Amino acid sequence: MDTPDRSQVVAAFDFDGTLTTSDTLLSFIRFTHGRLRFLLGFLRYAPLLLMMKAGLYPNGKAKEMVFSHFYKGVAHEQFSQWGQEFADIAATMLSSEMVKTLRWHQSEGHTVCVVTASIDEWVRPVCERLGVNTVLATRIEVSPDGLLTGRFLTPNCYGAEKVVRLLEEFPERKSYKLYAYGDSRGDHELLAIADVSSVPSASSTSLIIV
């Protein structure tokens, strides 16, 4: 049987609930729209989100509807700027335990990546601060005039889609050893293909919308 070359290691981290202690989508919406508008929008979609959590409504569609409600028609330049500014808040949400694990992989010369259902524009600035350049996140559609359409450009990076994205970035699975870290059912498929998998201890009871 072929075994991975132990000199080649990829460490894949989930973001929400793994590298962070709570959901960044909810925090990002509060940051960009304020508490009142966030609450009103959340109440509007609460039944749909509960159905999603119960497995009665597609995850990606529910998330896209919430995203569209808050961000359709927003200039991409503004959205990206919000993402950069939000990095200061997201940095306070990082799990010290998981950051320590990430730093260990970096010190060993391993290739580190983040594979997340969250949106690239607010995940990437945080990852860059951590020295992680490979970010496999959900990407959003931008119209020719630079406005967000409210739709996703890629499938929601959740469940089996995480494996698809990882193998696009790192093909030839047998050529490297894979460590995977994730905390939710959206990470099960990624954890299943890893040589070493880890589920962080629960650090928050916040609703995770992935």
C-alpha atoms as an extended CHARMM CRD file, in Angstrom:
* protein
*
       210  EXT
         1         1  MET       CA              0.0000000000        0.0000000000        0.0000000000  PROA      1               0.0000000000
         2         2  ASP       CA              1.2380000000        3.4940000000       -0.8340000000  PROA      2               0.0000000000
         3         3  THR       CA              1.8610000000        5.7050000000        2.1770000000  PROA      3               0.0000000000
         4         4  PRO       CA              2.1850000000        9.4790000000        2.2630000000  PROA      4               0.0000000000
         5         5  ASP       CA              5.6550000000       10.9810000000        2.0490000000  PROA      5               0.0000000000
         6         6  ARG       CA              6.1530000000       12.1460000000        5.6280000000  PROA      6               0.0000000000
         7         7  SER       CA              8.3110000000       15.0290000000        4.4040000000  PROA      7               0.0000000000
         8         8  GLN       CA              5.2590000000       16.5860000000        2.7420000000  PROA      8               0.0000000000
         9         9  VAL       CA              2.5380000000       17.7450000000        5.1240000000  PROA      9               0.0000000000
        10        10  VAL       CA             -0.6120000000       19.8040000000        4.5640000000  PROA      10              0.0000000000
        11        11  ALA       CA             -2.5450000000       21.0970000000        7.5780000000  PROA      11              0.0000000000
        12        12  ALA       CA             -6.1250000000       22.1510000000        6.7970000000  PROA      12              0.0000000000
        13        13  PHE       CA             -8.0550000000       24.2220000000        9.3340000000  PROA      13              0.0000000000
        14        14  ASP       CA            -11.7360000000       25.0590000000        9.4310000000  PROA      14              0.0000000000
        15        15  PHE       CA            -12.3350000000       28.7030000000       10.4020000000  PROA      15              0.0000000000
        16        16  ASP       CA            -15.6040000000       29.2960000000       12.2970000000  PROA      16              0.0000000000
        17        17  GLY       CA            -15.6700000000       27.4290000000       15.5820000000  PROA      17              0.0000000000
        18        18  THR       CA            -12.2010000000       25.9840000000       15.0070000000  PROA      18              0.0000000000
        19        19  LEU       CA             -9.7020000000       28.7900000000       14.5240000000  PROA      19              0.0000000000
        20        20  THR       CA            -12.3120000000       31.1310000000       15.9960000000  PROA      20              0.0000000000
        21        21  THR       CA            -14.4820000000       30.5980000000       19.0490000000  PROA      21              0.0000000000
        22        22  SER       CA            -17.7510000000       31.7060000000       17.4260000000  PROA      22              0.0000000000
        23        23  ASP       CA            -19.3990000000       32.4420000000       14.1000000000  PROA      23              0.0000000000
        24        24  THR       CA            -17.8110000000       35.2650000000       12.1050000000  PROA      24              0.0000000000
        25        25  LEU       CA            -20.7410000000       35.6690000000        9.6910000000  PROA      25              0.0000000000
        26        26  LEU       CA            -23.0020000000       36.8650000000       12.4890000000  PROA      26              0.0000000000
        27        27  SER       CA            -20.2920000000       39.1290000000       13.8860000000  PROA      27              0.0000000000
        28        28  PHE       CA            -19.5510000000       40.5310000000       10.4360000000  PROA      28              0.0000000000
        29        29  ILE       CA            -23.2110000000       41.3800000000        9.8280000000  PROA      29              0.0000000000
        30        30  ARG       CA            -23.4030000000       43.1560000000       13.1940000000  PROA      30              0.0000000000
        31        31  PHE       CA            -20.2040000000       45.0360000000       12.3360000000  PROA      31              0.0000000000
        32        32  THR       CA            -21.4420000000       46.2330000000        8.9400000000  PROA      32              0.0000000000
        33        33  HSD       CA            -25.1280000000       46.8320000000        9.7150000000  PROA      33              0.0000000000
        34        34  GLY       CA            -25.3970000000       47.4790000000       13.4420000000  PROA      34              0.0000000000
        35        35  ARG       CA            -27.1760000000       45.4950000000       16.1080000000  PROA      35              0.0000000000
        36        36  LEU       CA            -30.7650000000       46.5440000000       15.2750000000  PROA      36              0.0000000000
        37        37  ARG       CA            -30.6250000000       45.7640000000       11.5500000000  PROA      37              0.0000000000
        38        38  PHE       CA            -28.8230000000       42.5280000000       12.3340000000  PROA      38              0.0000000000
        39        39  LEU       CA            -31.5530000000       41.4410000000       14.7600000000  PROA      39              0.0000000000
        40        40  LEU       CA            -34.3710000000       42.3660000000       12.3850000000  PROA      40              0.0000000000
        41        41  GLY       CA            -32.7630000000       40.4560000000        9.5340000000  PROA      41              0.0000000000
        42        42  PHE       CA            -31.9750000000       37.4810000000       11.7410000000  PROA      42              0.0000000000
        43        43  LEU       CA            -35.5630000000       37.2840000000       12.9890000000  PROA      43              0.0000000000
        44        44  ARG       CA            -36.8170000000       37.3710000000        9.4080000000  PROA      44              0.0000000000
        45        45  TYR       CA            -34.7510000000       34.3310000000        8.4790000000  PROA      45              0.0000000000
        46        46  ALA       CA            -34.7960000000       32.5040000000       11.8220000000  PROA      46              0.0000000000
        47        47  PRO       CA            -37.3290000000       29.8440000000       10.6950000000  PROA      47              0.0000000000
        48        48  LEU       CA            -35.2770000000       29.1440000000        7.5790000000  PROA      48              0.0000000000
        49        49  LEU       CA            -32.0640000000       28.8760000000        9.5970000000  PROA      49              0.0000000000
        50        50  LEU       CA            -33.7000000000       26.4770000000       12.0310000000  PROA      50              0.0000000000
        51        51  MET       CA            -34.8570000000       24.3350000000        9.1050000000  PROA      51              0.0000000000
        52        52  MET       CA            -31.3010000000       24.4040000000        7.7610000000  PROA      52              0.0000000000
        53        53  LYS       CA            -29.8820000000       23.2800000000       11.0930000000  PROA      53              0.0000000000
        54        54  ALA       CA            -32.4180000000       20.4570000000       11.1870000000  PROA      54              0.0000000000
        55        55  GLY       CA            -31.3330000000       19.3420000000        7.7310000000  PROA      55              0.0000000000
        56        56  LEU       CA            -34.6790000000       20.2850000000        6.1800000000  PROA      56              0.0000000000
        57        57  TYR       CA            -33.3810000000       23.0510000000        3.9000000000  PROA      57              0.0000000000
        58        58  PRO       CA            -30.1750000000       23.1930000000        1.8290000000  PROA      58              0.0000000000
        59        59  ASN       CA            -27.3350000000       24.8210000000        3.7360000000  PROA      59              0.0000000000
        60        60  GLY       CA            -25.9330000000       26.8100000000        0.8320000000  PROA      60              0.0000000000
        61        61  LYS       CA            -29.2990000000       28.2000000000       -0.2730000000  PROA      61              0.0000000000
        62        62  ALA       CA            -30.1970000000       29.3760000000        3.2240000000  PROA      62              0.0000000000
        63        63  LYS       CA            -26.8540000000       31.0700000000        3.6990000000  PROA      63              0.0000000000
        64        64  GLU       CA            -27.0500000000       32.7110000000        0.2760000000  PROA      64              0.0000000000
        65        65  MET       CA            -30.4910000000       34.1280000000        1.0700000000  PROA      65              0.0000000000
        66        66  VAL       CA            -29.2280000000       35.6600000000        4.3110000000  PROA      66              0.0000000000
        67        67  PHE       CA            -26.1570000000       37.0260000000        2.5570000000  PROA      67              0.0000000000
        68        68  SER       CA            -28.2430000000       38.5310000000       -0.2310000000  PROA      68              0.0000000000
        69        69  HSD       CA            -30.5800000000       40.2050000000        2.2620000000  PROA      69              0.0000000000
        70        70  PHE       CA            -27.7420000000       42.1430000000        3.8220000000  PROA      70              0.0000000000
        71        71  TYR       CA            -25.2890000000       42.6720000000        0.9660000000  PROA      71              0.0000000000
        72        72  LYS       CA            -26.9850000000       42.6090000000       -2.4490000000  PROA      72              0.0000000000
        73        73  GLY       CA            -26.1730000000       45.8800000000       -4.2410000000  PROA      73              0.0000000000
        74        74  VAL       CA            -23.2280000000       46.7760000000       -1.9960000000  PROA      74              0.0000000000
        75        75  ALA       CA            -20.0970000000       47.9110000000       -3.8250000000  PROA      75              0.0000000000
        76        76  HSD       CA            -17.4430000000       45.2050000000       -3.7720000000  PROA      76              0.0000000000
        77        77  GLU       CA            -14.8420000000       47.8190000000       -2.9130000000  PROA      77              0.0000000000
        78        78  GLN       CA            -16.8290000000       48.7400000000        0.2070000000  PROA      78              0.0000000000
        79        79  PHE       CA            -17.3890000000       45.0890000000        1.1020000000  PROA      79              0.0000000000
        80        80  SER       CA            -13.6760000000       44.3490000000        0.8190000000  PROA      80              0.0000000000
        81        81  GLN       CA            -12.8730000000       47.3710000000        2.9790000000  PROA      81              0.0000000000
        82        82  TRP       CA            -15.2650000000       46.1150000000        5.6380000000  PROA      82              0.0000000000
        83        83  GLY       CA            -13.4490000000       42.7910000000        5.5140000000  PROA      83              0.0000000000
        84        84  GLN       CA            -10.1180000000       44.4760000000        6.1660000000  PROA      84              0.0000000000
        85        85  GLU       CA            -11.5330000000       46.4870000000        9.0550000000  PROA      85              0.0000000000
        86        86  PHE       CA            -13.3080000000       43.4770000000       10.5360000000  PROA      86              0.0000000000
        87        87  ALA       CA             -9.9720000000       41.6840000000       10.8990000000  PROA      87              0.0000000000
        88        88  ASP       CA             -9.3540000000       43.6090000000       14.1470000000  PROA      88              0.0000000000
        89        89  ILE       CA            -12.5580000000       42.1560000000       15.5980000000  PROA      89              0.0000000000
        90        90  ALA       CA            -11.9860000000       38.6690000000       14.2220000000  PROA      90              0.0000000000
        91        91  ALA       CA             -8.5190000000       38.6320000000       15.7580000000  PROA      91              0.0000000000
        92        92  THR       CA            -10.1180000000       38.8550000000       19.2060000000  PROA      92              0.0000000000
        93        93  MET       CA            -12.2280000000       35.7850000000       18.3730000000  PROA      93              0.0000000000
        94        94  LEU       CA             -9.2980000000       33.4930000000       17.6230000000  PROA      94              0.0000000000
        95        95  SER       CA             -8.8380000000       30.3500000000       19.7010000000  PROA      95              0.0000000000
        96        96  SER       CA             -5.4450000000       30.5620000000       21.4010000000  PROA      96              0.0000000000
        97        97  GLU       CA             -5.2440000000       26.7570000000       21.5010000000  PROA      97              0.0000000000
        98        98  MET       CA             -5.8340000000       26.3530000000       17.7780000000  PROA      98              0.0000000000
        99        99  VAL       CA             -3.5530000000       29.2380000000       16.8570000000  PROA      99              0.0000000000
       100       100  LYS       CA             -0.8470000000       27.4880000000       18.8590000000  PROA      100             0.0000000000
       101       101  THR       CA             -1.4560000000       24.3310000000       16.8220000000  PROA      101             0.0000000000
       102       102  LEU       CA             -1.3170000000       26.3350000000       13.5880000000  PROA      102             0.0000000000
       103       103  ARG       CA              1.9630000000       27.9280000000       14.6830000000  PROA      103             0.0000000000
       104       104  TRP       CA              3.4140000000       24.4850000000       15.3790000000  PROA      104             0.0000000000
       105       105  HSD       CA              2.6410000000       23.3690000000       11.8390000000  PROA      105             0.0000000000
       106       106  GLN       CA              4.2500000000       26.5230000000       10.4730000000  PROA      106             0.0000000000
       107       107  SER       CA              7.3580000000       26.0130000000       12.6100000000  PROA      107             0.0000000000
       108       108  GLU       CA              7.6450000000       22.4850000000       11.2130000000  PROA      108             0.0000000000
       109       109  GLY       CA              7.5780000000       23.8370000000        7.6690000000  PROA      109             0.0000000000
       110       110  HSD       CA              4.1780000000       22.3390000000        6.8840000000  PROA      110             0.0000000000
       111       111  THR       CA              1.8520000000       23.8610000000        4.3070000000  PROA      111             0.0000000000
       112       112  VAL       CA             -1.0640000000       25.4290000000        6.1780000000  PROA      112             0.0000000000
       113       113  CYS       CA             -4.4110000000       26.2980000000        4.6230000000  PROA      113             0.0000000000
       114       114  VAL       CA             -7.8470000000       27.3860000000        5.8060000000  PROA      114             0.0000000000
       115       115  VAL       CA            -10.8860000000       25.6700000000        4.3010000000  PROA      115             0.0000000000
       116       116  THR       CA            -14.0820000000       27.4700000000        5.2490000000  PROA      116             0.0000000000
       117       117  ALA       CA            -17.6670000000       28.1510000000        4.2800000000  PROA      117             0.0000000000
       118       118  SER       CA            -17.2250000000       31.7680000000        5.3420000000  PROA      118             0.0000000000
       119       119  ILE       CA            -16.6530000000       34.4920000000        2.7670000000  PROA      119             0.0000000000
       120       120  ASP       CA            -13.1810000000       35.1090000000        1.3820000000  PROA      120             0.0000000000
       121       121  GLU       CA            -13.2430000000       38.8890000000        1.8780000000  PROA      121             0.0000000000
       122       122  TRP       CA            -13.3480000000       38.7380000000        5.6670000000  PROA      122             0.0000000000
       123       123  VAL       CA            -11.4830000000       35.4600000000        6.2060000000  PROA      123             0.0000000000
       124       124  ARG       CA             -8.4080000000       36.2320000000        4.1170000000  PROA      124             0.0000000000
       125       125  PRO       CA             -7.3080000000       39.3730000000        6.0560000000  PROA      125             0.0000000000
       126       126  VAL       CA             -7.3040000000       37.3710000000        9.2980000000  PROA      126             0.0000000000
       127       127  CYS       CA             -5.4250000000       34.4900000000        7.6850000000  PROA      127             0.0000000000
       128       128  GLU       CA             -2.8280000000       36.8500000000        6.2580000000  PROA      128             0.0000000000
       129       129  ARG       CA             -2.1590000000       38.1260000000        9.7770000000  PROA      129             0.0000000000
       130       130  LEU       CA             -1.5690000000       34.5080000000       10.7880000000  PROA      130             0.0000000000
       131       131  GLY       CA              0.8020000000       33.9950000000        7.8740000000  PROA      131             0.0000000000
       132       132  VAL       CA             -1.6180000000       31.7090000000        6.0230000000  PROA      132             0.0000000000
       133       133  ASN       CA             -1.7530000000       32.5070000000        2.3180000000  PROA      133             0.0000000000
       134       134  THR       CA             -3.8840000000       29.6020000000        1.0740000000  PROA      134             0.0000000000
       135       135  VAL       CA             -7.5290000000       30.3600000000        1.8190000000  PROA      135             0.0000000000
       136       136  LEU       CA            -10.2140000000       28.1140000000        0.3520000000  PROA      136             0.0000000000
       137       137  ALA       CA            -13.4150000000       29.9940000000        1.1440000000  PROA      137             0.0000000000
       138       138  THR       CA            -16.8190000000       30.6840000000       -0.3540000000  PROA      138             0.0000000000
       139       139  ARG       CA            -16.4810000000       33.3050000000       -3.0610000000  PROA      139             0.0000000000
       140       140  ILE       CA            -19.1170000000       35.8390000000       -3.9880000000  PROA      140             0.0000000000
       141       141  GLU       CA            -20.3600000000       37.0640000000       -7.3540000000  PROA      141             0.0000000000
       142       142  VAL       CA            -19.6720000000       40.6350000000       -8.4140000000  PROA      142             0.0000000000
       143       143  SER       CA            -21.5180000000       42.3280000000      -11.2870000000  PROA      143             0.0000000000
       144       144  PRO       CA            -19.6330000000       44.0820000000      -14.1390000000  PROA      144             0.0000000000
       145       145  ASP       CA            -20.3300000000       47.4220000000      -12.4470000000  PROA      145             0.0000000000
       146       146  GLY       CA            -18.6660000000       46.2850000000       -9.2310000000  PROA      146             0.0000000000
       147       147  LEU       CA            -21.7370000000       45.5430000000       -7.1150000000  PROA      147             0.0000000000
       148       148  LEU       CA            -22.4770000000       42.3690000000       -5.1860000000  PROA      148             0.0000000000
       149       149  THR       CA            -25.2530000000       40.3710000000       -6.8210000000  PROA      149             0.0000000000
       150       150  GLY       CA            -26.1290000000       38.5960000000       -3.5700000000  PROA      150             0.0000000000
       151       151  ARG       CA            -25.2030000000       35.2460000000       -5.1120000000  PROA      151             0.0000000000
       152       152  PHE       CA            -22.2180000000       32.9880000000       -4.5160000000  PROA      152             0.0000000000
       153       153  LEU       CA            -19.6890000000       32.5310000000       -7.3010000000  PROA      153             0.0000000000
       154       154  THR       CA            -18.6600000000       29.1300000000       -5.9440000000  PROA      154             0.0000000000
       155       155  PRO       CA            -20.6550000000       26.4810000000       -4.0910000000  PROA      155             0.0000000000
       156       156  ASN       CA            -20.8280000000       27.0560000000       -0.3510000000  PROA      156             0.0000000000
       157       157  CYS       CA            -17.5290000000       25.5800000000        0.8950000000  PROA      157             0.0000000000
       158       158  TYR       CA            -19.1820000000       23.1180000000        3.2440000000  PROA      158             0.0000000000
       159       159  GLY       CA            -19.2120000000       19.3390000000        3.6250000000  PROA      159             0.0000000000
       160       160  ALA       CA            -18.0750000000       17.5090000000        0.4890000000  PROA      160             0.0000000000
       161       161  GLU       CA            -17.2630000000       20.8370000000       -1.1750000000  PROA      161             0.0000000000
       162       162  LYS       CA            -14.3900000000       21.2750000000        1.2910000000  PROA      162             0.0000000000
       163       163  VAL       CA            -12.8130000000       18.0850000000       -0.0410000000  PROA      163             0.0000000000
       164       164  VAL       CA            -13.3370000000       19.2480000000       -3.6360000000  PROA      164             0.0000000000
       165       165  ARG       CA            -11.6320000000       22.5700000000       -2.9690000000  PROA      165             0.0000000000
       166       166  LEU       CA             -8.7660000000       21.0060000000       -1.0270000000  PROA      166             0.0000000000
       167       167  LEU       CA             -8.0220000000       18.4610000000       -3.7590000000  PROA      167             0.0000000000
       168       168  GLU       CA             -8.1360000000       21.1810000000       -6.4150000000  PROA      168             0.0000000000
       169       169  GLU       CA             -5.4280000000       23.0100000000       -4.4800000000  PROA      169             0.0000000000
       170       170  PHE       CA             -3.4950000000       19.9240000000       -3.3850000000  PROA      170             0.0000000000
       171       171  PRO       CA             -4.0540000000       17.0550000000       -5.8620000000  PROA      171             0.0000000000
       172       172  GLU       CA             -2.2310000000       13.7230000000       -5.7210000000  PROA      172             0.0000000000
       173       173  ARG       CA             -3.6520000000       12.9550000000       -2.2870000000  PROA      173             0.0000000000
       174       174  LYS       CA             -1.2610000000       10.0410000000       -1.6690000000  PROA      174             0.0000000000
       175       175  SER       CA              1.7730000000       12.2900000000       -2.0710000000  PROA      175             0.0000000000
       176       176  TYR       CA              1.3650000000       14.1360000000        1.2570000000  PROA      176             0.0000000000
       177       177  LYS       CA              0.2480000000       13.6260000000        4.8300000000  PROA      177             0.0000000000
       178       178  LEU       CA             -2.9250000000       15.5330000000        5.6760000000  PROA      178             0.0000000000
       179       179  TYR       CA             -3.8330000000       16.9460000000        9.0730000000  PROA      179             0.0000000000
       180       180  ALA       CA             -7.4040000000       18.2920000000        9.2970000000  PROA      180             0.0000000000
       181       181  TYR       CA             -9.0540000000       20.3130000000       12.0560000000  PROA      181             0.0000000000
       182       182  GLY       CA            -12.7980000000       20.9710000000       12.2010000000  PROA      182             0.0000000000
       183       183  ASP       CA            -15.6260000000       21.2120000000       14.6980000000  PROA      183             0.0000000000
       184       184  SER       CA            -18.9240000000       20.7830000000       12.8380000000  PROA      184             0.0000000000
       185       185  ARG       CA            -20.8120000000       18.4120000000       10.5640000000  PROA      185             0.0000000000
       186       186  GLY       CA            -19.6570000000       20.5650000000        7.6760000000  PROA      186             0.0000000000
       187       187  ASP       CA            -16.1380000000       19.2460000000        8.3230000000  PROA      187             0.0000000000
       188       188  HSD       CA            -16.9370000000       15.5230000000        8.4570000000  PROA      188             0.0000000000
       189       189  GLU       CA            -15.9180000000       14.7640000000        4.8740000000  PROA      189             0.0000000000
       190       190  LEU       CA            -12.6570000000       16.6830000000        5.2210000000  PROA      190             0.0000000000
       191       191  LEU       CA            -11.8040000000       14.9520000000        8.4810000000  PROA      191             0.0000000000
       192       192  ALA       CA            -12.5890000000       11.5850000000        6.8920000000  PROA      192             0.0000000000
       193       193  ILE       CA             -9.8900000000       11.8730000000        4.2140000000  PROA      193             0.0000000000
       194       194  ALA       CA             -7.1910000000       13.0870000000        6.6330000000  PROA      194             0.0000000000
       195       195  ASP       CA             -4.3370000000       10.9750000000        7.9490000000  PROA      195             0.0000000000
       196       196  VAL       CA             -4.6670000000       12.8350000000       11.2520000000  PROA      196             0.0000000000
       197       197  SER       CA             -7.9240000000       14.5420000000       12.2230000000  PROA      197             0.0000000000
       198       198  SER       CA             -8.8490000000       16.5710000000       15.2670000000  PROA      198             0.0000000000
       199       199  VAL       CA            -12.0870000000       18.0320000000       16.6010000000  PROA      199             0.0000000000
       200       200  PRO       CA            -11.3650000000       20.9850000000       18.9310000000  PROA      200             0.0000000000
       201       201  SER       CA            -13.0810000000       21.0110000000       22.2930000000  PROA      201             0.0000000000
       202       202  ALA       CA            -16.2630000000       23.1050000000       22.2580000000  PROA      202             0.0000000000
       203       203  SER       CA            -15.4800000000       26.6760000000       23.1970000000  PROA      203             0.0000000000
       204       204  SER       CA            -18.7530000000       28.3750000000       22.2970000000  PROA      204             0.0000000000
       205       205  THR       CA            -22.4520000000       27.6330000000       22.1010000000  PROA      205             0.0000000000
       206       206  SER       CA            -23.0550000000       30.3120000000       19.4800000000  PROA      206             0.0000000000
       207       207  LEU       CA            -25.0190000000       29.3880000000       16.3690000000  PROA      207             0.0000000000
       208       208  ILE       CA            -22.6320000000       28.5840000000       13.5640000000  PROA      208             0.0000000000
       209       209  ILE       CA            -24.0380000000       29.4260000000       10.1400000000  PROA      209             0.0000000000
       210       210  VAL       CA            -21.8340000000       27.6380000000        7.6530000000  PROA      210             0.0000000000
